[in-house]
PDB file of C-alpha atoms in Angstrom:
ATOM      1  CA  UNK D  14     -55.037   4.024  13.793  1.00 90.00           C
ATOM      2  CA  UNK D  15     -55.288   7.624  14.519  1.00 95.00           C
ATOM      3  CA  UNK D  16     -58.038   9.824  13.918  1.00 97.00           C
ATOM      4  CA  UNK D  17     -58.050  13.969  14.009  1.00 97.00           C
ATOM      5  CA  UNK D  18     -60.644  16.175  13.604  1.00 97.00           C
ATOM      6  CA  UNK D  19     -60.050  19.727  13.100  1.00 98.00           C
ATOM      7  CA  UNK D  20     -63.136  22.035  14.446  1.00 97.00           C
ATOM      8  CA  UNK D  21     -63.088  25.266  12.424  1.00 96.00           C
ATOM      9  CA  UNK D  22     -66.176  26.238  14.957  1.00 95.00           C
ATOM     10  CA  UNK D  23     -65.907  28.708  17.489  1.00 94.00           C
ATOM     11  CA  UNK D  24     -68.081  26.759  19.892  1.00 93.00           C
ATOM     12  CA  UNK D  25     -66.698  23.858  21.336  1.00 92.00           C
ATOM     13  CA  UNK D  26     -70.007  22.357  21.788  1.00 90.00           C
ATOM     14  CA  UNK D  27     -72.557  22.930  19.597  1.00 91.00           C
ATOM     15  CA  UNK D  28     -73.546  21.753  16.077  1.00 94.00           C
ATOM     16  CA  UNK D  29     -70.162  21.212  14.548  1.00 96.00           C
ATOM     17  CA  UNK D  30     -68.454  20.393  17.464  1.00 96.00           C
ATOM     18  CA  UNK D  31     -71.234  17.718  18.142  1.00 96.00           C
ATOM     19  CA  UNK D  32     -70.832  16.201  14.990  1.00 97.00           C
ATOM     20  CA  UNK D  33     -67.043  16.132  15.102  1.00 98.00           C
ATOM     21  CA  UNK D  34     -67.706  14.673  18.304  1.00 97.00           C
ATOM     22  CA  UNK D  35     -69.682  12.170  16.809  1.00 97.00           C
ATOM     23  CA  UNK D  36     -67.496  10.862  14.122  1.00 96.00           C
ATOM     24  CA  UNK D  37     -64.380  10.260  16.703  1.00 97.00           C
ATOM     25  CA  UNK D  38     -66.479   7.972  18.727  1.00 96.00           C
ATOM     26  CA  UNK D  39     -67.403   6.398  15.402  1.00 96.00           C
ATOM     27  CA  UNK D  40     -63.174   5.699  14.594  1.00 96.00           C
ATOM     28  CA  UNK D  41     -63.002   4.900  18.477  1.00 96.00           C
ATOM     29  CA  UNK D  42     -65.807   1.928  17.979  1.00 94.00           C
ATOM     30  CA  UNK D  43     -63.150   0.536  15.406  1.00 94.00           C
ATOM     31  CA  UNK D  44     -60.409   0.956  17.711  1.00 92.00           C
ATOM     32  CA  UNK D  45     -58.814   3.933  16.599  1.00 94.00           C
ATOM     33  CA  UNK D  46     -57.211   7.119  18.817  1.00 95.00           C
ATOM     34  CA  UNK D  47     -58.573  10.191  18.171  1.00 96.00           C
ATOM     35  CA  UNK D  48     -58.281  13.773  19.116  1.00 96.00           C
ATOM     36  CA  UNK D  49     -60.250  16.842  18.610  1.00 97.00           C
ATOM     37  CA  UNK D  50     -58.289  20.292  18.024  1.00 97.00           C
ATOM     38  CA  UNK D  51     -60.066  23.712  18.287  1.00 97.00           C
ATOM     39  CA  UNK D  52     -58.664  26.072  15.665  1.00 97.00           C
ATOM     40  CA  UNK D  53     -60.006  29.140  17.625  1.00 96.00           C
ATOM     41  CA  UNK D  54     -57.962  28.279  20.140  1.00 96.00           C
ATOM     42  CA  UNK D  55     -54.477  28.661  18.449  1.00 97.00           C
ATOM     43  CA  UNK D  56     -52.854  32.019  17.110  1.00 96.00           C
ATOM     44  CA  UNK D  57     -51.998  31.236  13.632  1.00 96.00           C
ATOM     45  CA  UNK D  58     -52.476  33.203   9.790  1.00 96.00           C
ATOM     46  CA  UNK D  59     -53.251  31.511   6.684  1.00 95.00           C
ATOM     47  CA  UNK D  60     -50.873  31.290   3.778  1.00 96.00           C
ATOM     48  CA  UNK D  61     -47.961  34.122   3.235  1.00 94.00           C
ATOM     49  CA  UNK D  62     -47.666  33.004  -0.050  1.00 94.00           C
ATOM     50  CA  UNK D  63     -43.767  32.349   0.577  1.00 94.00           C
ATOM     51  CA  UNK D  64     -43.581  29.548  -1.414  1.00 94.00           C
ATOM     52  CA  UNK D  65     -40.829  27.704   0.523  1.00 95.00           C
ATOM     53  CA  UNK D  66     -42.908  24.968   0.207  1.00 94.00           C
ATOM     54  CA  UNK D  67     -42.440  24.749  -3.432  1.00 93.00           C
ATOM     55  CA  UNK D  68     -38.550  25.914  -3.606  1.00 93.00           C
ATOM     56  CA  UNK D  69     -36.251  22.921  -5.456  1.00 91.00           C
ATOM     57  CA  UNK D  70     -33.921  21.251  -2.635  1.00 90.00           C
ATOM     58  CA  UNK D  71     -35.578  23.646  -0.087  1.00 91.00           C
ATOM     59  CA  UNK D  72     -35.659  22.801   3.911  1.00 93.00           C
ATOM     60  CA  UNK D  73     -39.180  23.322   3.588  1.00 93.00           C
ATOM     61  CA  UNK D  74     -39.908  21.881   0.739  1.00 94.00           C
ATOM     62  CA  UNK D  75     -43.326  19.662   1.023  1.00 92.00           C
ATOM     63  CA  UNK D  76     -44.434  21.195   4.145  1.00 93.00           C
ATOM     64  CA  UNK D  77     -45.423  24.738   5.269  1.00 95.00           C
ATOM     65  CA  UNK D  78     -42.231  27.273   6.884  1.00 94.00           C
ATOM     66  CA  UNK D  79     -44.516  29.684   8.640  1.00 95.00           C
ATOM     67  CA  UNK D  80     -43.772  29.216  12.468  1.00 96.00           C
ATOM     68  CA  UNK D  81     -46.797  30.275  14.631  1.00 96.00           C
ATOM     69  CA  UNK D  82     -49.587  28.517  16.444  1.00 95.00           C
ATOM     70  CA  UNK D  83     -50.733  26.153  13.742  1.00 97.00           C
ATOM     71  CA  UNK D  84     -47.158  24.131  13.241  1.00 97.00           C
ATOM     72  CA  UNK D  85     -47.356  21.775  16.002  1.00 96.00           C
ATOM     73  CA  UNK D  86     -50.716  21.098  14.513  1.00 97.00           C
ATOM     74  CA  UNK D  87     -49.723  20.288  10.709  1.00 96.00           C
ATOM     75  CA  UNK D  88     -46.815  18.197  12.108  1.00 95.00           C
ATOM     76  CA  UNK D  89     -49.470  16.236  14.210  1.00 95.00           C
ATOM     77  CA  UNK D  90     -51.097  15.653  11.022  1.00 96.00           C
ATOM     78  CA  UNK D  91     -48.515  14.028   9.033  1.00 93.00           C
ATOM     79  CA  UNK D  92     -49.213  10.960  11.347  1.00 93.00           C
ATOM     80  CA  UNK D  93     -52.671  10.878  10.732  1.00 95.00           C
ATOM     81  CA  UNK D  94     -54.782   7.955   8.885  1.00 95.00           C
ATOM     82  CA  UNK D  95     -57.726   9.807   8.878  1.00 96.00           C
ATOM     83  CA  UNK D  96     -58.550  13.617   9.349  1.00 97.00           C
ATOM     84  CA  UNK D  97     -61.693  15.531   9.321  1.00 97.00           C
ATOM     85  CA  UNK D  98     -62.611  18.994   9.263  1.00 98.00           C
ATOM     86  CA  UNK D  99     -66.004  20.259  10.165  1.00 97.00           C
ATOM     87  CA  UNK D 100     -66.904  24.252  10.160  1.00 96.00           C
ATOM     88  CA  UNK D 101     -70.258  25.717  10.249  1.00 96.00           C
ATOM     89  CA  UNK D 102     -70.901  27.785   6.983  1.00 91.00           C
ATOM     90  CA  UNK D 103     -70.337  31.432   7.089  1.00 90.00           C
ATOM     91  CA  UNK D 104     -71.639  33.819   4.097  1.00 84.00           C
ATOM     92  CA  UNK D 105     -71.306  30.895   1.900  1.00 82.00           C
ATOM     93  CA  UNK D 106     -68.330  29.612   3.120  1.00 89.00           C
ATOM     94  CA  UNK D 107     -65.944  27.168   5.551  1.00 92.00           C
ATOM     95  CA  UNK D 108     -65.230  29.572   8.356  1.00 95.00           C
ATOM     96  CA  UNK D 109     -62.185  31.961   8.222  1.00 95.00           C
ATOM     97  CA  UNK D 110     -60.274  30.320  10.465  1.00 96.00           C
ATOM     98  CA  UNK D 111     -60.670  26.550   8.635  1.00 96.00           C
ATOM     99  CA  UNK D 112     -60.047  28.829   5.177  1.00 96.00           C
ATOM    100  CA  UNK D 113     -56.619  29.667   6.482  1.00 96.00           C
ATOM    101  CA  UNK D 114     -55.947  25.823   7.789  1.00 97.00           C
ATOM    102  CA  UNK D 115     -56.926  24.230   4.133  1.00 96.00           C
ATOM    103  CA  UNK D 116     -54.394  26.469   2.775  1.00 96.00           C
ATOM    104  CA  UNK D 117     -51.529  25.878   5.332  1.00 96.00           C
ATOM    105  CA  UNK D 118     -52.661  21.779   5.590  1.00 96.00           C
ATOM    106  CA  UNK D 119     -53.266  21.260   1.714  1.00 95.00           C
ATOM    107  CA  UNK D 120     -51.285  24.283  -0.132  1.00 94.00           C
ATOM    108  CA  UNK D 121     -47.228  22.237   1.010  1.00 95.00           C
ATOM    109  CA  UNK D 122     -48.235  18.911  -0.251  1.00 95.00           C
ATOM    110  CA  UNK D 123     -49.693  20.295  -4.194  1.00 93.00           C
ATOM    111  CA  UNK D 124     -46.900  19.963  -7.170  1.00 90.00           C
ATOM    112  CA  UNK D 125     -47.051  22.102  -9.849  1.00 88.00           C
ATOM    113  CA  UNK D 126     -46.146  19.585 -11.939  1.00 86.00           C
ATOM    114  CA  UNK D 127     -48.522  17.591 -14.983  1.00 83.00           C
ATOM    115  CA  UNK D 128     -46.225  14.343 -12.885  1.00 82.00           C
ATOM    116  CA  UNK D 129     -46.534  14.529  -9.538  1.00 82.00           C
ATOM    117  CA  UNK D 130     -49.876  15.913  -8.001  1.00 82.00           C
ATOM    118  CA  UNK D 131     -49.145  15.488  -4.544  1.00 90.00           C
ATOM    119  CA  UNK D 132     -46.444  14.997  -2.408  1.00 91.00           C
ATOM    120  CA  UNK D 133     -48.475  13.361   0.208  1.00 92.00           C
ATOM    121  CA  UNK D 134     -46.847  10.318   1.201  1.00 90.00           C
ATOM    122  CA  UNK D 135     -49.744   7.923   2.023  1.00 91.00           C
ATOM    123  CA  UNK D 136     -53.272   7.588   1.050  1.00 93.00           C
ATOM    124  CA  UNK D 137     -55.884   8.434   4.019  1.00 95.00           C
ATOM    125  CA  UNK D 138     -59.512   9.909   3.680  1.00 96.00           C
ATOM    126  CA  UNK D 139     -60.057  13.368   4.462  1.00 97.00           C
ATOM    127  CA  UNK D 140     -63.851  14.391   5.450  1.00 96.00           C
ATOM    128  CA  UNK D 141     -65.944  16.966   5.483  1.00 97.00           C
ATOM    129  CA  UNK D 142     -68.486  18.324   7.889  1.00 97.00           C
ATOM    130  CA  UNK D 143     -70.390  21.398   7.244  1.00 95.00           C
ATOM    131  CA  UNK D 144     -73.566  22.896   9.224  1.00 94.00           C
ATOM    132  CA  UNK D 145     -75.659  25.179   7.830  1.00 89.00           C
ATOM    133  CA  UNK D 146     -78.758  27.521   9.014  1.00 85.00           C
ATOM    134  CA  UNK D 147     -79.938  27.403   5.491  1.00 81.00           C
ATOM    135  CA  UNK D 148     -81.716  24.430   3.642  1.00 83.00           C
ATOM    136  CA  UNK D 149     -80.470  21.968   1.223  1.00 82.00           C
ATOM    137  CA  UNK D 150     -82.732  23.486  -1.508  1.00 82.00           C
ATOM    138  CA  UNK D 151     -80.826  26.607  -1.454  1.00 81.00           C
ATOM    139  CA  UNK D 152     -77.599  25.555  -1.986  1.00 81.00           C
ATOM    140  CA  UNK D 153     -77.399  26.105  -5.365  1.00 81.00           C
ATOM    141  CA  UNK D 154     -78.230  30.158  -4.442  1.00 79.00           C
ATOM    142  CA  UNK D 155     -75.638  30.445  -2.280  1.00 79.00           C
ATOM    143  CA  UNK D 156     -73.280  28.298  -4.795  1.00 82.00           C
ATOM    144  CA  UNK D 157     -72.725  25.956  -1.633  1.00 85.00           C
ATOM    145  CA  UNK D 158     -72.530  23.029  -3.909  1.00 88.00           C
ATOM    146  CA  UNK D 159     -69.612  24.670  -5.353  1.00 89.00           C
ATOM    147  CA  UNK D 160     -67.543  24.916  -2.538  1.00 90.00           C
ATOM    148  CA  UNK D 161     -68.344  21.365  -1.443  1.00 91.00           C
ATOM    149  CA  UNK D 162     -67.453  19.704  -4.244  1.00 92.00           C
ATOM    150  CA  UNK D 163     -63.978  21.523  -4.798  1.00 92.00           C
ATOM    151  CA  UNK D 164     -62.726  20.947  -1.378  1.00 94.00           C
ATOM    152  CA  UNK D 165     -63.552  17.275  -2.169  1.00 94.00           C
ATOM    153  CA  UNK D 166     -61.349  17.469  -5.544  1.00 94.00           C
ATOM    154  CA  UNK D 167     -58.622  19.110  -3.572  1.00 94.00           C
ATOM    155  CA  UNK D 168     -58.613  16.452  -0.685  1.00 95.00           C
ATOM    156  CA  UNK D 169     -59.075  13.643  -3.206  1.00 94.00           C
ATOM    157  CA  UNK D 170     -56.318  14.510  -5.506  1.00 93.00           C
ATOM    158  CA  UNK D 171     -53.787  15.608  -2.488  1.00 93.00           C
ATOM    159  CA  UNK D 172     -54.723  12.831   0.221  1.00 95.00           C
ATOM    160  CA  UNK D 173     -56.697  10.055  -1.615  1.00 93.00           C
ATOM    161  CA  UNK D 174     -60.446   9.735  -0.899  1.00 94.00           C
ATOM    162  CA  UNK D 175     -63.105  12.470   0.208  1.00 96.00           C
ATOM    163  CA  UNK D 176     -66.572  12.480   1.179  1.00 95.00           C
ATOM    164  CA  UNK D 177     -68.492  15.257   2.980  1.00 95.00           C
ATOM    165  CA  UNK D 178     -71.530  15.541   5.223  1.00 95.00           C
ATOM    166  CA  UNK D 179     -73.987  18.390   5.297  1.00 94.00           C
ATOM    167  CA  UNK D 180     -76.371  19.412   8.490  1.00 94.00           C
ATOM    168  CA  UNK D 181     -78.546  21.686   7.119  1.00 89.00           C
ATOM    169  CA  UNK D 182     -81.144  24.052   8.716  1.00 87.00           C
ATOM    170  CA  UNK D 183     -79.687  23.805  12.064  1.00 89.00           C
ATOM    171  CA  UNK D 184     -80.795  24.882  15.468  1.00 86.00           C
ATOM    172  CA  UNK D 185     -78.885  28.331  16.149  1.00 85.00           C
ATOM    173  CA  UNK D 186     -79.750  29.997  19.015  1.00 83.00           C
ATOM    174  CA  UNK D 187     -80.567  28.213  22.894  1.00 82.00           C
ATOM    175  CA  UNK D 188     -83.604  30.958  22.895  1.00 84.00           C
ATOM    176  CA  UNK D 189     -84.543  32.443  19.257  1.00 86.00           C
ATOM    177  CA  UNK D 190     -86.882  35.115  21.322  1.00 85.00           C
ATOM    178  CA  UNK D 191     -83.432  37.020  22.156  1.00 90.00           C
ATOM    179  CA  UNK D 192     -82.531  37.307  18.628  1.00 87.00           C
ATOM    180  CA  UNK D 193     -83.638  39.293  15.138  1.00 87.00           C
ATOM    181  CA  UNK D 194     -84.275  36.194  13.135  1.00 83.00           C
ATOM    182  CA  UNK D 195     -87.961  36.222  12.355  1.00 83.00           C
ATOM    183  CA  UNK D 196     -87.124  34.712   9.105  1.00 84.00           C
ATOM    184  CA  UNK D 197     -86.901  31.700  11.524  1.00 85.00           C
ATOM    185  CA  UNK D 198     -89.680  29.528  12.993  1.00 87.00           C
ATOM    186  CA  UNK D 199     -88.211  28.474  16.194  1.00 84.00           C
ATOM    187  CA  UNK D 200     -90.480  25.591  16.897  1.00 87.00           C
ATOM    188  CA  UNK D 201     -89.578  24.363  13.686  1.00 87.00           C
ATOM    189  CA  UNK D 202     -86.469  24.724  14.325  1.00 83.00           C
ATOM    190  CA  UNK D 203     -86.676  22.948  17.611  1.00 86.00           C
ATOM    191  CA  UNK D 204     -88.711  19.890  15.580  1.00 89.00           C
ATOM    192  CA  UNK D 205     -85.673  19.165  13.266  1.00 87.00           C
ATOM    193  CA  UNK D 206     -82.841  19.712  16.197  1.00 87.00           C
ATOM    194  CA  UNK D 207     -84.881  17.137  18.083  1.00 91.00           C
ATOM    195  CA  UNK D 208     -85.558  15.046  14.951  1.00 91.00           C
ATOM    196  CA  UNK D 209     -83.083  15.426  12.067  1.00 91.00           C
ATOM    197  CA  UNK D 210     -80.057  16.434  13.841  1.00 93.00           C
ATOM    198  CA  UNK D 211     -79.354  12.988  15.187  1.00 94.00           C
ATOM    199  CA  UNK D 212     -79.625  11.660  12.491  1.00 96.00           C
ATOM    200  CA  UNK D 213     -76.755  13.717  11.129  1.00 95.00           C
ATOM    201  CA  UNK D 214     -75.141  12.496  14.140  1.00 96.00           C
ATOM    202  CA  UNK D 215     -75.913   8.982  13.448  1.00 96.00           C
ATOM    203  CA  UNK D 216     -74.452   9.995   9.664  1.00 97.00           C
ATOM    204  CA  UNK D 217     -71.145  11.598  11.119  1.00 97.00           C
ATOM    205  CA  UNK D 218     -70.255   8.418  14.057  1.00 97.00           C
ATOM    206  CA  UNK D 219     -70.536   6.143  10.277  1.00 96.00           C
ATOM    207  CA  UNK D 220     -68.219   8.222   8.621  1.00 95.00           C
ATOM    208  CA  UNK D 221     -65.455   7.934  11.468  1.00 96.00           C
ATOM    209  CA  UNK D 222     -66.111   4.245  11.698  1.00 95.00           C
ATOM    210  CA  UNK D 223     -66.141   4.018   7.801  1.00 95.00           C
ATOM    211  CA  UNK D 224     -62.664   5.999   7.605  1.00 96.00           C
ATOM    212  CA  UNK D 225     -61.498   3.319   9.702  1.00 95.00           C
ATOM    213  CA  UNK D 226     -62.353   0.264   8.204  1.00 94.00           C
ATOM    214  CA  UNK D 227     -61.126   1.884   4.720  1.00 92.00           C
ATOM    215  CA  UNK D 228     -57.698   2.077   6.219  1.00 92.00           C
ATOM    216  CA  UNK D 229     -57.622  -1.292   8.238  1.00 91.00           C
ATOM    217  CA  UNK D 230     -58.273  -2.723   4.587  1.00 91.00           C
ATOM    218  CA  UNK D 231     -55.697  -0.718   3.058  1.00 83.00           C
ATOM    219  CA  UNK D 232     -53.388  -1.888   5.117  1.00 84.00           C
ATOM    220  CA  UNK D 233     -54.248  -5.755   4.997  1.00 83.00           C
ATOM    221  CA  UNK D 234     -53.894  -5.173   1.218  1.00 76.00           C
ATOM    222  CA  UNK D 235     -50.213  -3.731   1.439  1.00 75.00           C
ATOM    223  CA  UNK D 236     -49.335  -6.257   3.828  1.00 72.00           C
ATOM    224  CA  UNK D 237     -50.873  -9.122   1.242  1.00 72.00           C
ATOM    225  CA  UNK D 238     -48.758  -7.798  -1.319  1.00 70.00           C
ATOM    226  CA  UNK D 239     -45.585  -7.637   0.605  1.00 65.00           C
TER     227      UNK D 239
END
């Protein structure tokens, strides 16, 4: 088994990254290899809109043409039986960077076609993990329920299964006196890193694990049946 997580972060070790983090060592309990990539780290654009992907009898068709930073990455993928993508939540959103990933990683495999959905060869579960300085109560402001439960269509109707995790009203800052951000109440913000976030920790190591067993039993079944 092989596990990726994609960190649309650009810290490599704070709340996303943690949680990523988390969730590998969760597929690794089950046996699984796993690997971590760092999207700021590569040069890559989102999609040109070229749609090789999509052209009948094409070289490219099924999987993205664009040639940059990101290709070695999406190839990488194709082996995976498990992948998930965690980005903090910026002005209501996944990240820029994870934005233009979804649409270079999901955009190749989705048919226009009422037949053929997905030209995704296997079934694997693809997770989400967001964090979030705002609360779970305002989601519904900042349409953040929205965006989490189409990314979970797309996923579930390209690659299989879905789920997503949220860590909400995260700890931001090392020192919050260095900041303008007295909307914030920094011990309470200290109380829930201390006492909440491992529990989303806790949440994300089950999720790897779970993606794991899901496939193990997946592939008993296809073996039964052969």
């Amino acid at each position: 088994m092989k596990v990726i997580a994609i960190n649309g972060s650009p810290r490599k070790k704070w709340n996303t990254a943690t949680l990523l983090e988390k969730a590998l060592e969760g597929a690794a309990s089950e046996g699984a290899e796993t690997e971590i990539i760092h999207l700021y780290d590569l040069d890559f654009k989102g999609c040109t809109s070229c749609f090789a992907c999509k052209l009948k009898d094409g070289k490219s068709y099924g999987k993205c043409a664009m040639k940059d930073g990101l290709t070695p990455v999406l190839e990488k993928l194709t082996d995976a039986d498990a992948v998930i993508l965690g980005s903090p939540i910026y002005l209501g959103n996944s990240t820029g960077e994870m934005r233009s990933f979804m649409e270079r990683y999901v955009f190749p495999y989705l048919v226009y076609s009422n037949y053929i959905p997905s030209l995704y060869p296997k079934n694997i579960p693809v997770g989400f993990i967001y964090t979030m300085g705002a609360k779970e109560e305002h989601f519904d402001i900042f349409g953040l329920r929205k965006t989490i439960e189409l990314n979970e269509m797309l996923a579930k109707m390209i690659f299989g299964y879905s789920e997503s995790l949220c860590s909400t009203d995260t700890y931001q800052f090392d020192d919050y006196s260095k900041y303008v951000a007295d909307r914030f109440d920094p011990e309470e913000k200290a109380k829930r890193r201390k006492e909440v976030f491992p529990q989303d920790c806790e949440k994300a190591f089950e999720m790897g694990a779970r993606f794991v067993k899901r496939q193990k039993a997946l592939e008993t079944d296809e073996k039964l049946k052969k």
